[in-house]
Amino acid sequence: MPETTLSTTPSYRIRVAVPVYLYDCFDYSLTAEQYHQAEVGARVAVSFGRQNVVGVIVEKLTDEKPLDLGFKLKAITELLDDNAILDAKVLSLLTWSAQYYQFPIGEVMHAALPSFLRQGKPYNLLARMWKLIDDHAEDKLKRSEKQQDAYKILKLHPTGTSENILNLAGIETATLKALEKKQITQCILEAQDFKPQVMTLAQMPLTPNDEQKRAIQNILKARHSYHAFLLDGLTGSGKTEVYLQVMQEILKQGKQVLVLVPEIGLTPQTVSRFQSRFHCHIALLHSGLNDSKRLQAWQSAQTGKASIVIGTRSAIYTPLPHLGLIVLDEEHDLSFKQQEGFRYHARDVALYRAHLENCPIILGSATPSIDSYALVEQGKMTRLELDQRAGVAVMPKMHVIDLKVAQKQNGISQQLIHEVQKRLDKKEQVLIFLNRRGYAPVLICE
């Protein structure tokens, strides 16, 4: 009987997080050339069961001798990225999230990627640049103020302006397309420039009061290490100014800042405040963006081009190579909780990410959550109080009315009716806030 010669050729395989509802990663074989090209954190196309899916490489494995598994490993279909698109710290964060929230690792990594990348589309998309081709078109735009505004901005930049920058300036894509139909503008597709932009001040900072100054100094003392701060300040006390002055020092070091806001609606006002203070690239990440704009914003953050990244809860998983500060505004807001699919709390993930990145994190609120107060009590977070109104603002007069004892008319106190009528008689306006919409959970009998 002839002797069996065992192959001494090493076998190559990678471990892939696949977007399926299973809690394990799966091994795939690949050639030596593919193995040396593959990077942990890059995407790979693989076959799983009867479907073709896009996974993320989490580990590279090599065996000196072929493994006797009793079955043949599936080979990968294609390497989709030349370089890693998720760095080691983000991979650690995603792995921790999957374990902490008991959710399949492949689905967690899938959720962290922009839609285009989840679909296996190329990483390098071309950017849309807009340029004037008719710079004497004022008479054609008399009926549209929006088109006039877009025209004026484009005229200031004869070499062209990216669609993202125009959108940040309040110019909608529909307006640019309307100008294109009139043969006033032209859209050009260009390779994106991901070179970081040097931050300069667009506006001098305001003079902080004593409380703001103390808060700024305390945070900046910890700028080179992990430290969690609870900025507990009543409305109008100048929490945003504290953020801005701390951010200024972090940005001067060439680092990036991640700002999380609870709602998409808060993003424009936050952006305008930051744009009026800093001349630098600001990336927006929220569900209101279309797929191509979201990918471009994600890329500008991932490459380090964006100095400031502003986003809703999912932005916490965005790769940031030079992260130096995390700011979580309105930290008490329930919108930071993801309630469907992969359920997580962005505040808790942000605290863990700051720990991984070894950078400070600021949680700001006028009404901090009980969880944050508990962390302060345990010595895991430093509370910074702002009890004074910033500038010349004064506290409003407040009246607490006990509806159990007050005289009511259809559930509304007589005092409130009287005060509202008084304002209406003076031709003034009244703003009434309701604590919730829709179904009333309580019945009150009079």
Tab-separated table of C-alpha atoms in Angstrom, residues 19-326:
chain	number	residue	atom	x	y	z
A	19	PRO	CA	-25.144	39.595	9.257
A	20	VAL	CA	-27.315	36.667	10.387
A	21	TYR	CA	-29.140	35.994	13.653
A	22	LEU	CA	-26.472	33.650	14.995
A	23	TYR	CA	-24.062	34.532	17.786
A	24	ASP	CA	-20.872	33.127	16.220
A	25	CYS	CA	-18.415	34.307	13.596
A	26	PHE	CA	-17.629	31.944	10.707
A	27	ASP	CA	-14.384	30.789	9.065
A	28	TYR	CA	-13.771	31.032	5.317
A	29	SER	CA	-10.777	29.932	3.262
A	30	LEU	CA	-8.860	32.142	0.847
A	31	THR	CA	-5.715	32.053	-1.268
A	32	ALA	CA	-2.301	33.123	0.032
A	33	GLU	CA	-2.473	36.272	-2.108
A	34	GLN	CA	-5.928	37.171	-0.770
A	35	TYR	CA	-4.807	36.419	2.796
A	36	HIS	CA	-1.912	38.888	2.610
A	37	GLN	CA	-4.188	41.505	1.050
A	38	ALA	CA	-7.021	41.068	3.587
A	39	GLU	CA	-7.159	43.324	6.655
A	40	VAL	CA	-9.074	42.954	9.895
A	41	GLY	CA	-11.923	45.483	9.777
A	42	ALA	CA	-12.365	45.254	5.991
A	43	ARG	CA	-15.492	44.004	4.215
A	44	VAL	CA	-15.667	40.692	2.403
A	45	ALA	CA	-18.346	39.111	0.192
A	46	VAL	CA	-19.156	35.530	1.225
A	47	SER	CA	-21.763	32.866	0.619
A	48	PHE	CA	-23.828	31.891	3.655
A	49	GLY	CA	-26.321	29.108	3.059
A	50	ARG	CA	-28.117	30.044	-0.136
A	51	GLN	CA	-27.538	33.763	0.131
A	52	ASN	CA	-24.645	36.066	-0.706
A	53	VAL	CA	-23.871	38.492	2.114
A	54	VAL	CA	-21.365	41.192	3.078
A	55	GLY	CA	-19.422	40.467	6.272
A	56	VAL	CA	-16.581	42.072	8.229
A	57	ILE	CA	-13.220	40.361	8.824
A	58	VAL	CA	-12.614	40.088	12.582
A	59	GLU	CA	-9.573	37.785	12.619
A	60	LYS	CA	-6.902	36.368	10.271
A	61	LEU	CA	-5.825	32.763	10.875
A	62	THR	CA	-3.051	30.687	9.341
A	63	ASP	CA	-2.321	26.977	9.892
A	64	GLU	CA	1.078	25.420	9.229
A	65	LYS	CA	-0.679	22.281	7.986
A	66	PRO	CA	-4.117	21.894	6.406
A	67	LEU	CA	-6.777	21.354	9.068
A	68	ASP	CA	-8.511	17.984	9.116
A	69	LEU	CA	-12.016	19.306	9.801
A	70	GLY	CA	-13.939	16.504	8.146
A	71	PHE	CA	-15.488	19.041	5.789
A	72	LYS	CA	-14.327	21.666	3.327
A	73	LEU	CA	-14.371	25.343	4.279
A	74	LYS	CA	-16.191	27.659	1.907
A	75	ALA	CA	-13.972	30.096	0.054
A	76	ILE	CA	-14.679	33.817	0.142
A	77	THR	CA	-16.384	35.318	-2.903
A	78	GLU	CA	-14.455	38.603	-2.986
A	79	LEU	CA	-12.424	41.028	-0.886
A	80	LEU	CA	-14.349	44.312	-1.061
A	81	ASP	CA	-11.848	46.685	0.588
A	82	ASP	CA	-8.110	47.199	0.131
A	83	ASN	CA	-7.854	48.665	3.640
A	84	ALA	CA	-9.717	48.291	6.923
A	85	ILE	CA	-12.761	50.556	7.154
A	86	LEU	CA	-13.387	49.777	10.853
A	87	ASP	CA	-10.376	50.402	13.100
A	88	ALA	CA	-9.365	48.226	16.065
A	89	LYS	CA	-11.056	50.456	18.675
A	90	VAL	CA	-14.385	50.519	16.825
A	91	LEU	CA	-14.202	46.734	16.377
A	92	SER	CA	-13.622	46.401	20.141
A	93	LEU	CA	-16.587	48.716	20.792
A	94	LEU	CA	-18.849	46.698	18.483
A	95	THR	CA	-17.724	43.398	20.028
A	96	TRP	CA	-18.388	44.756	23.528
A	97	SER	CA	-21.820	46.038	22.432
A	98	ALA	CA	-22.757	42.638	20.995
A	99	GLN	CA	-21.783	40.917	24.259
A	100	TYR	CA	-23.280	43.542	26.598
A	101	TYR	CA	-26.605	43.822	24.756
A	102	GLN	CA	-26.712	40.097	23.841
A	103	PHE	CA	-27.108	40.608	20.092
A	104	PRO	CA	-25.479	38.751	17.156
A	105	ILE	CA	-22.063	40.279	16.386
A	106	GLY	CA	-22.634	40.172	12.615
A	107	GLU	CA	-25.872	42.154	12.912
A	108	VAL	CA	-24.207	44.704	15.215
A	109	MET	CA	-21.364	45.317	12.738
A	110	HIS	CA	-23.851	45.426	9.867
A	111	ALA	CA	-25.862	48.143	11.657
A	112	ALA	CA	-22.705	50.241	12.185
A	113	LEU	CA	-22.040	50.578	8.435
A	114	PRO	CA	-23.722	53.042	6.031
A	115	SER	CA	-26.317	51.458	3.738
A	116	PHE	CA	-24.104	51.581	0.608
A	117	LEU	CA	-21.311	49.682	2.375
A	118	ARG	CA	-23.770	47.106	3.726
A	119	GLN	CA	-24.852	46.473	0.129
A	120	GLY	CA	-21.263	45.749	-0.935
A	121	LYS	CA	-20.892	48.912	-3.014
A	122	PRO	CA	-17.395	50.393	-3.539
A	123	TYR	CA	-15.955	52.498	-0.729
A	124	ASN	CA	-14.769	55.272	-3.042
A	125	LEU	CA	-17.834	57.123	-4.330
A	126	LEU	CA	-17.410	60.216	-6.480
A	127	ALA	CA	-18.390	63.543	-4.902
A	128	ARG	CA	-20.924	65.834	-6.603
A	129	MET	CA	-19.459	69.281	-7.335
A	130	TRP	CA	-21.594	72.184	-8.563
A	131	LYS	CA	-20.230	74.934	-10.777
A	132	LEU	CA	-21.730	77.983	-12.535
A	133	ILE	CA	-21.730	77.883	-16.339
A	134	ASP	CA	-23.694	81.129	-16.719
A	135	ASP	CA	-22.476	83.898	-14.409
A	136	HIS	CA	-24.816	86.550	-15.863
A	137	ALA	CA	-28.117	84.876	-15.019
A	138	GLU	CA	-29.533	87.281	-12.420
A	139	ASP	CA	-32.535	88.187	-14.605
A	140	LYS	CA	-33.587	84.528	-14.912
A	141	LEU	CA	-33.901	84.107	-11.138
A	142	LYS	CA	-36.109	87.011	-10.076
A	143	ARG	CA	-38.983	84.739	-9.033
A	144	SER	CA	-37.057	82.332	-6.804
A	145	GLU	CA	-35.241	83.510	-3.681
A	146	LYS	CA	-33.786	80.034	-3.059
A	147	GLN	CA	-32.245	79.916	-6.533
A	148	GLN	CA	-30.906	83.453	-6.074
A	149	ASP	CA	-29.213	82.418	-2.804
A	150	ALA	CA	-27.640	79.356	-4.457
A	151	TYR	CA	-26.493	81.460	-7.409
A	152	LYS	CA	-24.813	84.035	-5.125
A	153	ILE	CA	-22.903	81.339	-3.201
A	154	LEU	CA	-21.755	79.575	-6.392
A	155	LYS	CA	-20.614	82.905	-7.856
A	156	LEU	CA	-18.264	83.324	-4.873
A	157	HIS	CA	-16.634	79.959	-5.733
A	158	PRO	CA	-16.005	79.906	-9.503
A	159	THR	CA	-14.005	76.646	-9.349
A	160	GLY	CA	-17.011	74.800	-7.908
A	161	THR	CA	-18.452	73.811	-4.528
A	162	SER	CA	-19.311	70.368	-3.167
A	163	GLU	CA	-22.972	69.491	-2.723
A	164	ASN	CA	-22.374	68.659	0.948
A	165	ILE	CA	-21.070	72.159	1.707
A	166	LEU	CA	-23.968	73.740	-0.196
A	167	ASN	CA	-26.443	71.614	1.767
A	168	LEU	CA	-24.822	72.722	5.035
A	169	ALA	CA	-25.279	76.327	3.874
A	170	GLY	CA	-29.015	75.666	3.496
A	171	ILE	CA	-29.055	75.132	-0.282
A	172	GLU	CA	-31.184	72.113	-1.186
A	173	THR	CA	-30.202	69.671	-3.943
A	174	ALA	CA	-33.583	70.316	-5.634
A	175	THR	CA	-32.644	74.011	-5.977
A	176	LEU	CA	-29.318	73.104	-7.622
A	177	LYS	CA	-31.082	70.745	-10.042
A	178	ALA	CA	-33.561	73.502	-10.923
A	179	LEU	CA	-30.605	75.759	-11.823
A	180	GLU	CA	-29.123	72.903	-13.861
A	181	LYS	CA	-32.371	72.639	-15.875
A	182	LYS	CA	-32.086	76.351	-16.653
A	183	GLN	CA	-28.496	75.675	-17.848
A	184	ILE	CA	-27.066	77.961	-15.164
A	185	THR	CA	-25.175	75.292	-13.201
A	186	GLN	CA	-23.389	72.064	-13.999
A	187	CYS	CA	-22.868	68.994	-11.794
A	188	ILE	CA	-19.412	67.397	-12.002
A	189	LEU	CA	-18.436	64.078	-10.386
A	190	GLU	CA	-14.969	64.201	-8.806
A	191	ALA	CA	-12.842	61.982	-6.589
A	192	GLN	CA	-13.298	63.026	-2.987
A	193	ASP	CA	-10.604	64.920	-1.147
A	194	PHE	CA	-10.198	63.538	2.367
A	195	LYS	CA	-7.342	65.797	3.490
A	196	PRO	CA	-8.006	67.180	7.000
A	197	GLN	CA	-8.812	70.886	7.157
A	198	VAL	CA	-6.986	73.076	9.680
A	199	MET	CA	-9.388	74.551	12.241
A	200	THR	CA	-9.524	78.336	12.581
A	201	LEU	CA	-11.863	80.481	14.665
A	202	ALA	CA	-14.674	82.146	12.724
A	203	GLN	CA	-15.794	84.085	15.783
A	204	MET	CA	-14.160	84.980	19.067
A	205	PRO	CA	-15.502	83.087	22.099
A	206	LEU	CA	-17.739	84.807	24.636
A	207	THR	CA	-16.337	85.711	28.045
A	208	PRO	CA	-17.395	82.911	30.412
A	209	ASN	CA	-18.786	83.611	33.877
A	210	ASP	CA	-17.092	82.115	36.955
A	211	GLU	CA	-19.091	78.863	36.881
A	212	GLN	CA	-18.442	78.328	33.164
A	213	LYS	CA	-14.753	79.097	33.669
A	214	ARG	CA	-14.483	76.479	36.442
A	215	ALA	CA	-16.233	73.869	34.297
A	216	ILE	CA	-13.978	74.571	31.292
A	217	GLN	CA	-10.810	74.397	33.409
A	218	ASN	CA	-11.842	71.107	35.065
A	219	ILE	CA	-12.600	69.439	31.733
A	220	LEU	CA	-9.406	70.676	30.062
A	221	LYS	CA	-7.297	69.322	32.931
A	222	ALA	CA	-8.446	65.841	31.855
A	223	ARG	CA	-8.084	66.396	28.101
A	224	HIS	CA	-5.382	63.707	27.722
A	225	SER	CA	-7.181	60.877	29.537
A	226	TYR	CA	-10.572	59.299	30.148
A	227	HIS	CA	-12.809	61.248	32.479
A	228	ALA	CA	-16.610	61.512	32.502
A	229	PHE	CA	-18.230	64.859	33.354
A	230	LEU	CA	-21.890	65.597	34.062
A	231	LEU	CA	-22.529	69.232	33.090
A	232	ASP	CA	-25.639	69.939	35.148
A	233	GLY	CA	-26.870	73.368	34.139
A	234	LEU	CA	-30.303	74.909	33.975
A	235	THR	CA	-31.646	76.101	30.622
A	236	GLY	CA	-29.840	79.260	29.510
A	237	SER	CA	-26.863	78.735	31.833
A	238	GLY	CA	-24.420	78.496	28.903
A	239	LYS	CA	-23.727	74.767	28.590
A	240	THR	CA	-23.181	75.120	24.823
A	241	GLU	CA	-20.568	77.822	25.376
A	242	VAL	CA	-18.713	75.425	27.708
A	243	TYR	CA	-18.800	72.758	24.969
A	244	LEU	CA	-17.495	75.243	22.387
A	245	GLN	CA	-14.582	76.507	24.474
A	246	VAL	CA	-13.488	72.972	25.418
A	247	MET	CA	-13.852	71.879	21.773
A	248	GLN	CA	-11.680	74.800	20.669
A	249	GLU	CA	-8.732	73.505	22.710
A	250	ILE	CA	-9.262	69.891	21.568
A	251	LEU	CA	-9.461	70.929	17.893
A	252	LYS	CA	-6.253	72.974	18.255
A	253	GLN	CA	-4.465	69.678	19.011
A	254	GLY	CA	-5.614	68.291	15.639
A	255	LYS	CA	-8.126	65.960	17.268
A	256	GLN	CA	-11.748	65.232	16.368
A	257	VAL	CA	-14.887	65.891	18.398
A	258	LEU	CA	-18.034	63.746	18.351
A	259	VAL	CA	-21.248	65.555	19.343
A	260	LEU	CA	-24.373	63.455	19.906
A	261	VAL	CA	-27.826	65.075	19.919
A	262	PRO	CA	-31.080	63.224	20.643
A	263	GLU	CA	-33.175	64.356	17.661
A	264	ILE	CA	-32.591	65.165	13.980
A	265	GLY	CA	-34.438	68.436	14.600
A	266	LEU	CA	-31.675	69.645	16.949
A	267	THR	CA	-28.938	69.030	14.365
A	268	PRO	CA	-29.375	72.200	12.183
A	269	GLN	CA	-29.319	74.588	15.164
A	270	THR	CA	-26.272	72.792	16.605
A	271	VAL	CA	-24.499	72.948	13.234
A	272	SER	CA	-25.215	76.653	12.753
A	273	ARG	CA	-23.866	77.407	16.250
A	274	PHE	CA	-20.671	75.443	15.576
A	275	GLN	CA	-20.232	76.862	12.065
A	276	SER	CA	-20.482	80.401	13.399
A	277	ARG	CA	-17.605	79.602	15.801
A	278	PHE	CA	-15.284	77.266	13.857
A	279	HIS	CA	-13.921	77.235	10.307
A	280	CYS	CA	-13.462	73.482	9.812
A	281	HIS	CA	-15.132	70.518	8.151
A	282	ILE	CA	-18.295	69.451	10.002
A	283	ALA	CA	-19.942	66.114	9.163
A	284	LEU	CA	-23.611	65.392	9.861
A	285	LEU	CA	-24.847	61.862	10.488
A	286	HIS	CA	-28.545	61.142	10.936
A	287	SER	CA	-31.355	59.117	9.354
A	288	GLY	CA	-32.651	62.101	7.377
A	289	LEU	CA	-29.717	61.887	4.921
A	290	ASN	CA	-29.917	59.900	1.706
A	291	ASP	CA	-27.537	56.945	1.305
A	292	SER	CA	-24.848	58.734	-0.739
A	293	LYS	CA	-24.700	61.777	1.575
A	294	ARG	CA	-24.566	59.541	4.634
A	295	LEU	CA	-21.660	57.590	3.147
A	296	GLN	CA	-19.781	60.800	2.278
A	297	ALA	CA	-20.261	62.150	5.812
A	298	TRP	CA	-19.192	58.786	7.287
A	299	GLN	CA	-16.075	58.733	5.073
A	300	SER	CA	-15.086	62.278	6.042
A	301	ALA	CA	-15.267	61.194	9.698
A	302	GLN	CA	-13.498	57.863	9.117
A	303	THR	CA	-10.605	59.452	7.192
A	304	GLY	CA	-10.117	62.266	9.718
A	305	LYS	CA	-11.205	65.014	7.303
A	306	ALA	CA	-14.139	66.054	9.515
A	307	SER	CA	-12.939	67.800	12.663
A	308	ILE	CA	-16.438	67.836	14.170
A	309	VAL	CA	-18.994	65.054	13.727
A	310	ILE	CA	-22.568	65.811	14.789
A	311	GLY	CA	-25.082	63.004	14.813
A	312	THR	CA	-27.901	61.136	16.464
A	313	ARG	CA	-27.447	57.915	18.480
A	314	SER	CA	-26.071	55.661	15.681
A	315	ALA	CA	-23.159	58.099	15.122
A	316	ILE	CA	-21.530	56.659	18.266
A	317	TYR	CA	-20.230	53.749	16.138
A	318	THR	CA	-18.594	56.000	13.504
A	319	PRO	CA	-14.821	55.397	13.114
A	320	LEU	CA	-12.855	58.505	14.163
A	321	PRO	CA	-9.060	58.089	13.937
A	322	HIS	CA	-8.236	61.158	16.076
A	323	LEU	CA	-11.099	61.257	18.578
A	324	GLY	CA	-10.300	63.657	21.419
A	325	LEU	CA	-13.686	64.477	22.984
A	326	ILE	CA	-17.271	63.165	23.104
